[in-house]
Every structure is written in structure tokens, then in C-alpha cells.
Coordinates of C-alpha atoms in Angstrom, one line a residue:
M1 CA -11.6 -35.8 -14.0
L2 CA -10.8 -32.7 -12.2
L3 CA -9.6 -34.8 -9.1
N4 CA -7.1 -36.7 -11.2
D5 CA -5.9 -33.7 -13.4
T6 CA -2.9 -32.1 -11.6
R7 CA -3.6 -28.7 -13.1
Y8 CA -6.9 -28.1 -11.2
R9 CA -6.7 -30.7 -8.2
S10 CA -5.8 -28.1 -5.6
Y11 CA -8.6 -25.7 -6.8
T12 CA -11.1 -28.8 -6.7
F13 CA -10.3 -29.5 -3.0
Q14 CA -10.6 -25.9 -2.1
V15 CA -13.9 -25.4 -3.9
I16 CA -15.0 -28.5 -1.9
A17 CA -13.8 -27.4 1.5
L18 CA -15.4 -24.0 1.0
F19 CA -18.7 -25.5 0.2
L20 CA -18.6 -27.9 3.2
L21 CA -17.7 -24.8 5.3
I22 CA -20.8 -22.9 4.1
L23 CA -23.1 -25.9 4.8
F24 CA -21.6 -26.2 8.2
M25 CA -22.2 -22.4 9.0
A26 CA -25.5 -22.5 7.4
F27 CA -26.5 -25.5 9.8
L28 CA -25.3 -23.8 12.7
G29 CA -27.5 -20.6 11.7
W30 CA -30.5 -22.8 11.1
N31 CA -30.1 -24.6 14.4
L32 CA -29.8 -21.2 16.1
V33 CA -32.9 -19.8 14.7
R34 CA -34.9 -23.0 15.3
N35 CA -34.0 -23.1 18.9
L36 CA -34.6 -19.5 19.5
A37 CA -38.0 -20.1 17.9
D38 CA -38.9 -22.9 20.4
L39 CA -38.0 -20.6 23.1
G40 CA -40.3 -18.0 21.7
Q41 CA -37.5 -15.7 20.8
D42 CA -36.1 -14.2 17.5
I43 CA -33.2 -12.3 16.6
S44 CA -33.9 -8.6 16.4
F45 CA -32.1 -5.3 16.7
A46 CA -35.2 -3.2 17.5
F47 CA -34.0 -2.9 21.0
L48 CA -31.2 -0.3 20.0
G49 CA -34.1 2.3 19.5
E50 CA -35.3 1.7 23.0
P51 CA -34.2 4.2 25.8
A52 CA -31.1 3.0 27.6
G53 CA -32.2 3.9 31.2
Y54 CA -28.7 4.1 32.5
D55 CA -25.9 6.7 32.8
I56 CA -22.3 6.8 31.4
N57 CA -19.6 8.3 33.6
Q58 CA -17.2 9.4 30.8
R59 CA -19.2 11.1 27.9
P60 CA -17.1 12.4 24.9
I61 CA -20.4 13.4 23.4
P62 CA -23.7 14.6 25.0
Y63 CA -25.6 11.8 26.6
N64 CA -28.3 11.1 29.1
N65 CA -30.2 8.0 30.3
Q66 CA -33.2 8.7 28.0
D67 CA -31.1 8.2 24.8
S68 CA -31.3 5.0 23.2
H69 CA -29.2 1.8 23.4
L70 CA -27.5 2.6 20.1
R71 CA -26.3 5.9 21.4
A72 CA -25.2 4.4 24.3
A73 CA -23.3 1.8 22.5
F74 CA -21.7 4.6 20.4
V75 CA -20.5 6.4 23.4
G76 CA -19.0 3.1 24.5
V77 CA -17.4 2.9 21.0
L78 CA -15.9 6.3 21.3
N79 CA -14.6 5.7 24.7
T80 CA -12.8 2.4 23.7
L81 CA -11.3 4.5 20.5
I82 CA -10.0 7.1 22.9
V83 CA -8.3 4.8 25.3
A84 CA -6.9 2.8 22.4
F85 CA -5.6 5.7 20.6
L86 CA -4.0 7.2 23.7
G87 CA -2.6 4.0 24.7
C88 CA -1.1 3.2 21.3
V89 CA 0.6 6.5 21.2
T90 CA 1.8 6.6 24.6
A91 CA 3.2 2.8 24.3
T92 CA 5.1 3.7 21.0
I93 CA 6.8 6.6 22.8
L94 CA 7.7 4.6 25.9
G95 CA 8.6 1.5 24.1
T96 CA 10.9 3.3 21.6
I97 CA 12.8 5.3 24.3
A98 CA 13.0 2.1 26.5
G99 CA 14.0 0.0 23.7
V100 CA 16.9 2.4 22.6
L101 CA 18.0 3.0 26.3
R102 CA 18.1 -0.8 26.9
L103 CA 21.1 -0.8 24.5
S104 CA 22.8 2.2 26.4
N105 CA 26.5 2.1 27.2
N106 CA 25.6 3.6 30.5
W107 CA 25.2 0.5 32.7
L108 CA 22.5 1.9 35.2
V109 CA 20.3 3.2 32.5
A110 CA 20.5 -0.2 30.7
K111 CA 19.7 -2.0 33.9
L112 CA 16.7 0.2 34.8
M113 CA 15.1 -0.1 31.4
A114 CA 15.6 -4.1 31.6
A115 CA 13.9 -3.9 35.1
Y116 CA 11.1 -2.0 33.7
V117 CA 10.6 -4.4 30.7
E118 CA 10.7 -7.4 33.0
A119 CA 8.5 -6.2 35.7
F120 CA 5.6 -4.9 33.4
R121 CA 5.8 -7.7 30.8
N122 CA 5.6 -10.5 33.3
V123 CA 2.7 -9.0 35.5
P124 CA -0.9 -9.5 34.1
V125 CA -2.1 -6.1 32.7
L126 CA -5.2 -6.3 34.9
I127 CA -3.0 -6.1 38.0
W128 CA -1.3 -2.9 36.8
I129 CA -4.8 -1.5 36.0
L130 CA -5.9 -2.0 39.4
I131 CA -2.6 -0.8 41.1
I132 CA -2.6 2.5 39.2
F133 CA -6.3 3.1 40.0
F134 CA -5.9 2.5 43.7
I135 CA -2.8 4.7 43.9
M136 CA -4.7 7.6 42.2
T137 CA -7.7 7.1 44.6
A138 CA -5.6 7.0 47.7
A139 CA -2.9 9.5 46.7
L140 CA -4.7 12.2 45.0
P141 CA -6.7 14.9 47.3
A142 CA -10.4 15.2 47.4
P143 CA -12.0 18.2 45.7
S144 CA -12.8 19.5 49.2
A145 CA -9.1 20.1 49.6
F146 CA -9.3 23.0 47.2
R147 CA -12.1 24.8 49.3
G148 CA -11.6 27.8 51.5
A149 CA -9.6 30.9 51.7
D150 CA -6.5 28.9 52.5
P151 CA -6.9 25.5 50.8
D152 CA -4.8 22.7 51.3
Q153 CA -4.6 22.2 47.6
T154 CA -4.4 25.1 44.7
M155 CA -5.3 24.5 41.0
L156 CA -2.5 24.3 38.7
F157 CA -2.3 27.8 36.7
G158 CA -5.9 28.3 38.2
A159 CA -7.2 26.2 35.6
M160 CA -6.4 22.3 36.4
A161 CA -7.0 20.3 39.3
A162 CA -5.8 16.7 40.1
T163 CA -8.2 14.9 42.7
N164 CA -9.1 11.4 43.4
R165 CA -12.2 11.7 41.3
G166 CA -10.0 12.4 38.2
V167 CA -8.4 15.4 36.5
Y168 CA -10.2 18.4 35.6
V169 CA -8.9 20.5 32.8
P170 CA -10.3 23.4 30.9
E171 CA -12.6 22.7 27.9
P172 CA -12.0 24.5 24.7
V173 CA -14.6 26.7 23.2
L174 CA -14.4 27.7 19.7
G175 CA -14.9 31.4 18.9
P176 CA -14.8 33.4 15.8
G177 CA -12.5 31.6 13.3
G178 CA -12.1 28.6 15.7
W179 CA -12.4 26.0 13.0
L180 CA -10.0 28.1 10.7
F181 CA -7.4 28.0 13.5
V182 CA -7.8 24.2 14.1
A183 CA -7.4 23.6 10.3
V184 CA -4.5 25.8 10.0
F185 CA -2.8 24.2 13.1
L186 CA -3.5 20.6 11.8
A187 CA -2.1 21.8 8.3
S188 CA 1.2 23.1 10.3
V189 CA 1.5 19.6 12.0
A190 CA 1.4 17.9 8.5
G191 CA 3.9 20.5 7.3
V192 CA 6.3 19.7 10.0
F193 CA 6.4 16.0 9.0
A194 CA 6.6 17.0 5.2
Y195 CA 9.5 19.4 5.7
R196 CA 11.4 16.7 7.9
R197 CA 10.8 14.0 5.4
F198 CA 12.1 16.4 2.5
A199 CA 15.1 17.2 4.6
T200 CA 16.0 13.3 5.1
K201 CA 15.5 12.7 1.4
L202 CA 17.9 15.9 0.5
L203 CA 20.4 14.5 2.9
Y204 CA 20.3 10.9 1.5
D205 CA 20.3 12.2 -2.1
T206 CA 22.9 15.0 -1.9
G207 CA 24.5 14.7 1.4
R208 CA 23.2 18.3 2.1
D209 CA 22.0 18.4 5.9
L210 CA 19.3 21.0 6.3
P211 CA 18.5 22.2 10.0
R212 CA 15.5 20.6 11.4
G213 CA 14.8 22.3 14.6
W214 CA 13.9 25.8 14.2
P215 CA 12.3 25.4 10.6
S216 CA 10.0 22.9 12.2
L217 CA 9.1 25.0 15.1
A218 CA 8.5 28.1 12.7
I219 CA 6.2 25.9 10.5
L220 CA 4.3 24.8 13.6
V221 CA 3.9 28.0 15.3
V222 CA 4.0 31.1 12.8
P223 CA 0.7 30.1 10.8
S224 CA -1.3 29.4 13.8
L225 CA -0.2 32.5 15.5
V226 CA -1.0 34.6 12.6
V227 CA -4.6 33.3 12.4
W228 CA -4.8 33.8 16.2
L229 CA -3.8 37.5 16.0
L230 CA -5.9 38.2 12.9
F231 CA -9.1 37.1 14.8
S232 CA -7.9 38.5 18.3
L233 CA -7.3 42.1 17.0
T234 CA -9.6 42.6 14.3
A235 CA -12.7 41.0 13.0
G236 CA -13.6 38.8 16.1
S237 CA -13.9 41.6 18.5
A238 CA -17.3 42.4 19.7
Q239 CA -19.3 44.0 22.7
N240 CA -21.4 41.7 24.7
A241 CA -24.2 42.6 27.2
L242 CA -24.5 41.2 30.5
L243 CA -28.2 40.9 31.3
V244 CA -30.1 40.6 34.7
P245 CA -33.8 40.5 35.4
E246 CA -35.6 43.7 34.4
G247 CA -35.4 46.3 37.4
A248 CA -32.2 45.2 38.7
G249 CA -30.0 47.2 36.2
G250 CA -28.2 50.4 37.0
Q251 CA -25.6 48.6 39.3
T252 CA -22.1 47.1 38.9
L253 CA -21.8 43.3 38.6
E254 CA -20.0 43.1 42.0
D255 CA -22.8 44.9 43.8
Y256 CA -25.5 42.8 42.1
V257 CA -23.9 39.4 42.7
M258 CA -23.2 40.5 46.3
A259 CA -26.7 41.6 46.9
E260 CA -28.2 38.5 45.5
G261 CA -25.6 36.2 47.3
G262 CA -24.8 34.4 44.2
A263 CA -25.6 34.1 40.5
T264 CA -26.7 31.6 38.0
L265 CA -25.4 32.1 34.5
C266 CA -27.2 30.6 31.4
L267 CA -24.2 29.2 29.8
V268 CA -24.5 28.4 26.0
D269 CA -22.4 25.3 25.1
G270 CA -19.9 26.4 22.5
A271 CA -20.6 30.0 22.9
S272 CA -17.5 32.2 23.8
S273 CA -19.5 35.0 24.9
S274 CA -21.0 32.8 27.7
T275 CA -17.4 31.6 28.7
V276 CA -16.3 35.2 29.0
A277 CA -19.2 36.1 31.2
K278 CA -18.5 32.9 33.4
T279 CA -14.9 33.9 33.6
A280 CA -15.7 37.3 35.1
L281 CA -17.9 35.7 37.7
L282 CA -15.4 33.3 38.8
R283 CA -12.8 36.1 39.1
L284 CA -15.4 38.1 41.2
Q285 CA -15.9 34.9 43.4
A286 CA -12.1 34.4 43.9
A287 CA -11.9 38.1 44.5
A288 CA -14.6 37.9 47.3
R289 CA -13.0 34.8 48.9
S290 CA -9.6 36.3 49.2
G291 CA -10.8 39.4 51.5
P292 CA -10.6 39.4 55.2
V293 CA -12.3 36.7 57.1
D294 CA -15.1 38.9 58.5
D295 CA -15.9 40.3 55.2
R296 CA -15.9 37.3 53.1
V297 CA -18.8 36.4 51.1
N298 CA -19.2 32.8 49.9
L299 CA -20.6 33.5 46.6
N300 CA -22.6 30.7 44.8
I301 CA -21.6 30.9 41.3
R302 CA -23.5 28.3 39.2
T303 CA -24.1 27.6 35.3
N304 CA -27.2 26.6 33.7
R305 CA -26.0 24.8 30.5
V306 CA -28.3 24.9 27.5
E307 CA -27.6 24.1 23.7
S308 CA -28.5 27.3 21.9
R309 CA -29.0 31.0 22.4
A310 CA -32.8 30.7 22.2
A311 CA -32.6 28.0 24.8
A312 CA -30.7 30.4 27.2
V313 CA -32.9 33.3 26.5
A314 CA -36.1 31.1 27.2
A315 CA -34.4 29.8 30.6
F316 CA -33.6 33.5 31.5
E317 CA -37.2 34.6 30.9
E318 CA -38.5 31.8 33.1
G319 CA -36.1 32.6 35.9
Q320 CA -34.1 29.5 35.8
C321 CA -31.0 31.9 35.7
N322 CA -30.4 35.5 36.5
L323 CA -27.3 36.4 34.3
L324 CA -27.2 36.0 30.6
A325 CA -24.5 37.2 28.1
V326 CA -25.5 38.0 24.6
P327 CA -24.1 40.1 21.8
Q328 CA -25.1 43.7 22.4
E329 CA -27.3 44.0 19.3
A330 CA -29.3 41.4 20.7
A331 CA -30.0 42.5 24.0
A332 CA -32.7 45.2 23.0
N333 CA -34.9 42.2 21.8
I334 CA -34.9 40.7 25.3
A335 CA -37.6 42.5 27.2
A336 CA -37.4 40.7 30.4
G337 CA -33.6 41.7 30.9
A338 CA -31.9 44.8 31.7
T339 CA -28.1 45.5 30.8
L340 CA -26.0 45.3 33.9
E341 CA -22.7 46.2 31.9
T342 CA -20.9 45.6 28.7
Q343 CA -18.0 43.4 28.1
L344 CA -15.5 43.3 25.4
R345 CA -15.0 40.0 24.1
E346 CA -11.9 39.7 22.3
G347 CA -12.2 37.4 19.2
R348 CA -10.1 34.8 20.2
P349 CA -10.5 31.6 18.0
I350 CA -10.4 29.5 21.2
E351 CA -11.7 30.4 24.7
W352 CA -11.1 28.1 27.5
D353 CA -14.0 27.2 29.8
K354 CA -12.0 26.5 33.3
P355 CA -13.4 24.1 35.8
Y356 CA -14.4 25.6 39.0
L357 CA -15.5 24.3 42.6
S358 CA -19.2 24.1 43.0
G359 CA -20.6 22.4 46.0
F360 CA -18.9 19.1 46.8
N361 CA -17.2 18.7 43.4
F362 CA -15.7 20.8 40.3
S363 CA -18.1 21.9 37.6
D364 CA -17.5 22.7 34.0
G365 CA -14.3 22.1 32.2
V366 CA -13.6 18.4 31.1
Q367 CA -13.1 15.8 33.7
V368 CA -10.7 13.0 32.8
R369 CA -11.8 10.3 35.2
G370 CA -9.4 8.3 37.1
S371 CA -10.6 5.1 35.8
L372 CA -9.7 6.6 32.2
I373 CA -6.1 7.6 33.3
A374 CA -5.6 4.3 35.2
L375 CA -6.5 2.1 32.1
W376 CA -4.5 4.5 29.7
F377 CA -1.3 4.4 31.7
A378 CA -1.6 0.9 32.5
L379 CA -2.1 -0.3 29.0
A380 CA 0.6 2.1 27.8
I381 CA 3.3 1.1 30.3
Y382 CA 2.3 -2.5 29.8
T383 CA 2.2 -2.8 26.0
G384 CA 5.4 -0.4 25.9
A385 CA 7.4 -3.1 27.6
F386 CA 6.7 -5.5 24.7
I387 CA 7.3 -2.7 22.2
A388 CA 10.7 -2.1 23.8
E389 CA 11.7 -5.8 23.2
N390 CA 10.6 -5.1 19.5
V391 CA 12.7 -2.1 19.1
R392 CA 15.7 -3.6 20.9
A393 CA 15.7 -6.8 18.4
G394 CA 15.1 -4.6 15.6
I395 CA 18.1 -2.4 16.4
Q396 CA 20.5 -5.4 17.1
A397 CA 19.3 -7.0 13.7
I398 CA 21.2 -4.2 12.1
P399 CA 24.9 -5.0 11.4
R400 CA 27.4 -3.4 13.5
G401 CA 29.1 -2.3 10.5
Q402 CA 26.4 0.1 9.8
T403 CA 27.1 1.9 12.9
E404 CA 31.0 1.8 12.5
A405 CA 30.7 3.1 8.8
A406 CA 28.5 6.0 10.0
A407 CA 30.6 7.0 12.6
S408 CA 33.7 6.7 10.3
L409 CA 31.7 9.7 8.4
G410 CA 31.7 11.8 11.5
L411 CA 28.3 11.5 12.5
R412 CA 27.3 11.9 16.1
P413 CA 25.7 8.9 17.9
G414 CA 22.2 10.4 18.0
R415 CA 22.4 11.2 14.4
I416 CA 23.4 7.6 13.7
M417 CA 20.7 6.2 15.4
N418 CA 18.0 8.6 13.8
L419 CA 19.4 8.4 10.3
V420 CA 21.0 5.0 9.8
I421 CA 19.9 2.6 12.4
L422 CA 16.3 3.1 13.0
P423 CA 15.1 3.7 9.4
Q424 CA 16.4 0.1 8.7
A425 CA 15.2 -1.2 12.0
L426 CA 11.7 0.0 11.3
R427 CA 11.2 -2.9 8.7
I428 CA 11.9 -5.3 11.4
I429 CA 10.0 -3.6 14.2
I430 CA 6.6 -2.7 12.7
P431 CA 5.2 -6.3 11.9
P432 CA 5.3 -7.3 15.8
V433 CA 4.3 -3.8 16.8
I434 CA 1.1 -4.2 14.9
S435 CA 0.4 -7.2 17.0
Q436 CA 0.8 -5.1 20.1
Y437 CA -1.5 -2.5 19.0
L438 CA -4.1 -4.9 18.4
N439 CA -3.6 -6.6 22.0
L440 CA -3.8 -3.1 23.5
T441 CA -7.1 -2.4 21.8
K442 CA -8.5 -5.7 22.8
N443 CA -7.0 -5.4 26.6
S444 CA -9.0 -2.2 26.8
S445 CA -12.2 -4.4 27.3
L446 CA -10.7 -4.8 30.8
A447 CA -12.0 -1.3 31.5
I448 CA -15.1 -2.4 33.4
A449 CA -12.6 -3.5 36.2
V450 CA -12.4 0.2 37.2
G451 CA -15.6 1.4 36.1
Y452 CA -14.7 2.9 32.7
M453 CA -17.6 2.4 30.5
D454 CA -16.2 1.3 27.0
V455 CA -18.0 -0.7 24.4
T456 CA -17.8 -3.9 26.4
G457 CA -19.3 -2.0 29.4
T458 CA -22.1 -0.5 27.6
L459 CA -23.2 -2.8 24.7
G460 CA -21.7 -6.0 26.1
G461 CA -22.7 -5.2 29.6
I462 CA -25.4 -3.1 30.9
T463 CA -27.4 -3.1 27.5
L464 CA -27.0 -7.0 27.3
N465 CA -28.3 -7.5 30.7
Q466 CA -31.4 -5.0 30.6
T467 CA -32.6 -6.4 27.1
G468 CA -31.8 -9.9 27.4
R469 CA -30.5 -9.9 23.8
A470 CA -27.3 -11.6 24.4
I471 CA -26.7 -12.9 20.8
E472 CA -27.3 -9.6 19.1
S473 CA -25.2 -7.7 21.6
I474 CA -22.2 -10.1 21.2
L475 CA -22.4 -10.3 17.7
M476 CA -22.3 -6.5 17.4
L477 CA -19.4 -6.5 20.0
M478 CA -17.6 -9.0 17.9
L479 CA -18.1 -7.1 14.6
F480 CA -16.7 -3.8 16.2
Y481 CA -13.4 -5.4 17.5
L482 CA -13.1 -7.2 14.1
I483 CA -13.5 -3.9 12.2
I484 CA -11.2 -1.9 14.5
S485 CA -8.4 -4.6 14.5
L486 CA -8.7 -5.0 10.6
S487 CA -8.5 -1.1 10.3
I488 CA -5.4 -1.0 12.5
S489 CA -3.8 -3.8 10.6
A490 CA -4.7 -2.1 7.3
V491 CA -3.2 1.2 8.3
M492 CA 0.0 -0.1 9.9
N493 CA 0.5 -2.4 6.9
V494 CA 0.4 0.7 4.6
F495 CA 3.0 2.2 6.6
N496 CA 5.1 -1.0 6.6
N497 CA 4.8 -1.1 2.9
A498 CA 6.1 2.5 2.8
V499 CA 9.3 1.8 4.7
R500 CA 10.2 -1.7 3.3
L501 CA 13.2 -2.3 1.4
K502 CA 12.4 -1.8 -2.2
E503 CA 14.6 -3.6 -4.6
R504 CA 15.4 -2.4 -8.1

């Protein structure tokens, strides 16, 4: 019999165990369906197509409360992936620096890093999330502090503002050749890694040490700069017409806006021509507010965002806005508008849609909410403390003779660490770091504590409560975290296999 045959006994027991496990899971599923039927319920995912009915504060993609629960869940998934990616990258940088500095010969530096590791590693991450969030809320100024001719706070470089509601930064708007510029930049980043990998291999194989600094900088900057200048100075340049309602033409932009006491611009999302027009209006607003107090005009600059030029033209003709920027050749086809002036739009591949103070808050640009920043920094600093210990343990696992042998060849301490110690230590560091990445991703579910709407807050929170579909929502939530955890493990295992010691 198979139970007595030593060649097949182990397989027999495994098949029996698998069969019993399948029977047990089938019984649980059958019992669940039967109990739901007794309650007049069933398992259905039709609720995903119903309107969500709630807003999400941090939206990486367009979303409103009339979109479906599925889109709300997708926005939550993107928010989770964003904070997980930012956290993993930042934690890796902090952990590597802290782990190396913990072994520094400088007593003060080593003790400071030890204090950082012990302080953050032994306090629950939820506490750090709340602490950082409350510090941001209490320490940073309100948007009203940026108001007035002599404000208490000023925007950094005229484009960024840090407030207790979050940080406002310019939004990139792709112009002519924008996607080509992005592709060239990403290819340049890949080229930098490829060159440095080649230089390291050449050093190991032949002992020839190629420079790494200026060639890496040239590979990163020169191709992107060539594409930028190509489109800025040649093919991308175009004339734009700034239109106002019919009968209001024949005057300057300054006179028109001053006479109207404000302006509403139909801003087409993703259109660099609209962004240029809005920038001109904001300069006009700043110039008016910087004059003498008696002559100052508090201009009301607003934007009406639409998705296409056709929608912008329709809004302009319906009177929803009184300023519209279009290419000059398209202006003649808009009967309800009169050309106020023409603007030269340089064909920059990327325009920057800057935030500006409108009413009681900043408008346009990108708002990085305080909840995202608090969650990001807390997860990164907390996880970085654990990674620092992994890095320290990996370095200390390398025999001291490796350092002494490299020093005897005349290598500087920094080169010894980069070329001799860390490459060998990576084989020890990476496996536990994978676990830290998984912990950080799963710890991001604490986002609801500070109001950041990740997938746990959308699908596992509001959607679950509104629809009553707890089983379906929890199953989808479990499936998401399972997929993302397995994906992180797979990617890191590929990297681990690439750096592991290969025997001949």
C-alpha cells in the first residue's frame, strides 16, 4: 500500500492533508452562503457600480462623490501605493545612513544615531503619526498668513506654500513634447545606473577606476536639456489669443481686469496655453497688490477648470468665465469673443501651474495634505530605525579583514564602504529589509487616524458602512494587501538573487 511504501508515503500524507483542507474550506464557504441566505442576503459585488456619495480629500486622479464605489476604492488604492512607495524610499535612505553612522568612529554621531534608533523603534508608529500630524497643524501658519500687501508669510520661490492644511506645490502641465521630455529624462536616469554599474564592473575586472560624478551628471542633464531647448526655441512656440466677451476688446489686459474688478479664466486641464494665461493674471494680481495702499485693487482672480477646449469654449459662451486662452488660429471661430491681446507661448515641454491664494485657501497647483506628510514621515522614520539595525548587522557580519585588506591597497574609507563592505553586506541586509517594506505597507492602514483616505478608509471604511457589504469589502481589502505584499516580495527577491553570492 501507499502508506507502507516509503517511496510514496510522504506524498500520500500530503495529498490526504490537502484533500482535508479543501473539504474544510468548502464547508466554511457553504456554511457562510447558507447563513447569509437565512438572513436574506447574498454575496454580490454589484454595489461597486453604485454612486459612492462621499468625497475624498487627497485625489491623485479626478474623482467626485457621484463616481462609483469602484472608482473610490481605486483612488484609495492609489493613495496607499503613493504613501507606501514614498515611505519605502525614504525609510531606505534614512535607514542606510543611520545604520552606517551607528558604526562611526565619532562618538557623538554614533550615539545620536543610536538614540534615533531606540527612540523610534520602541514607540508605536501610531503615536509618531499623531505627533507629527499635530506638530504640522500647530506649527505651520494658516493660509490667511499669506494674505495682504505685507503678509506674515511669503511663498517659497513664489510657487510653494507650507500651511497647516498641507503643502502647496506647482502642478506640472505637459506642453509640446512633454511626454518625450519625460521619456528622455527617465531614460537618462536608467543610463546613470547603467554607467555606474559598468564602471563598478570594470573596476572589479581590470582595476581601472572610471570617474562617476561628472559623467553621471552629464548623462542625467544633457539629453533632457537638449530636448527642452529643442522644443522651447523651435517647434513648440505658438501665438495664443486671450479672448474676452464680445465688445470688450480694444484695451489692455490690465485695464480690462481693473474695470471688471476681477477675472475668471476658463482653465483647460493639461493645456499649457491656459496655464500661461493664468500666470499672466497672477502677475497682474501681484502687481496691483504691491502698489500704494490708496490705489491698491484687490483683484479677484478665479479659474473655472474644464477637461477640454470645447468645454472651455462652451463655458465662455455661457458666461461662466470672461477670459479664455486659445491658439490664435482658433480664435476666429469663437463668435462670442473678442481678442484682447496675443501672447507668445514658448513651447516648453512642461509648464508649471502655480498655486495662488483665492478666498480663504490656496487654489490650483497640487495640495500635499498634512495627513499624507505626517503618515509618510512617521512610517519612513519608524521603519528606517529597523532598517538601520539591519544595515548595521549586515556591515558587522563582514569580516574586519576585508576592511583592512582594502585599506592596505590605498582605498579611502568612503570607497571601502561603497565598493567592498556594502556590496557584500547587501546579501545579509536585503532579506530582513523585505519584511520591513511589507510592514510599512501594511502599517499604512493606520492612515485613517489622521484622515488620509487610503484603501482601508475608502473600501474598508465608508464604502463598507454605506453599503453594508462587509464580507465583499473585507475580501477585496485582503486581496489587495495580499497582492501588493506578494508583489513587493517578488521584486525584492529578484534583486536579492541578483546580488547573492554566485558559486562556480
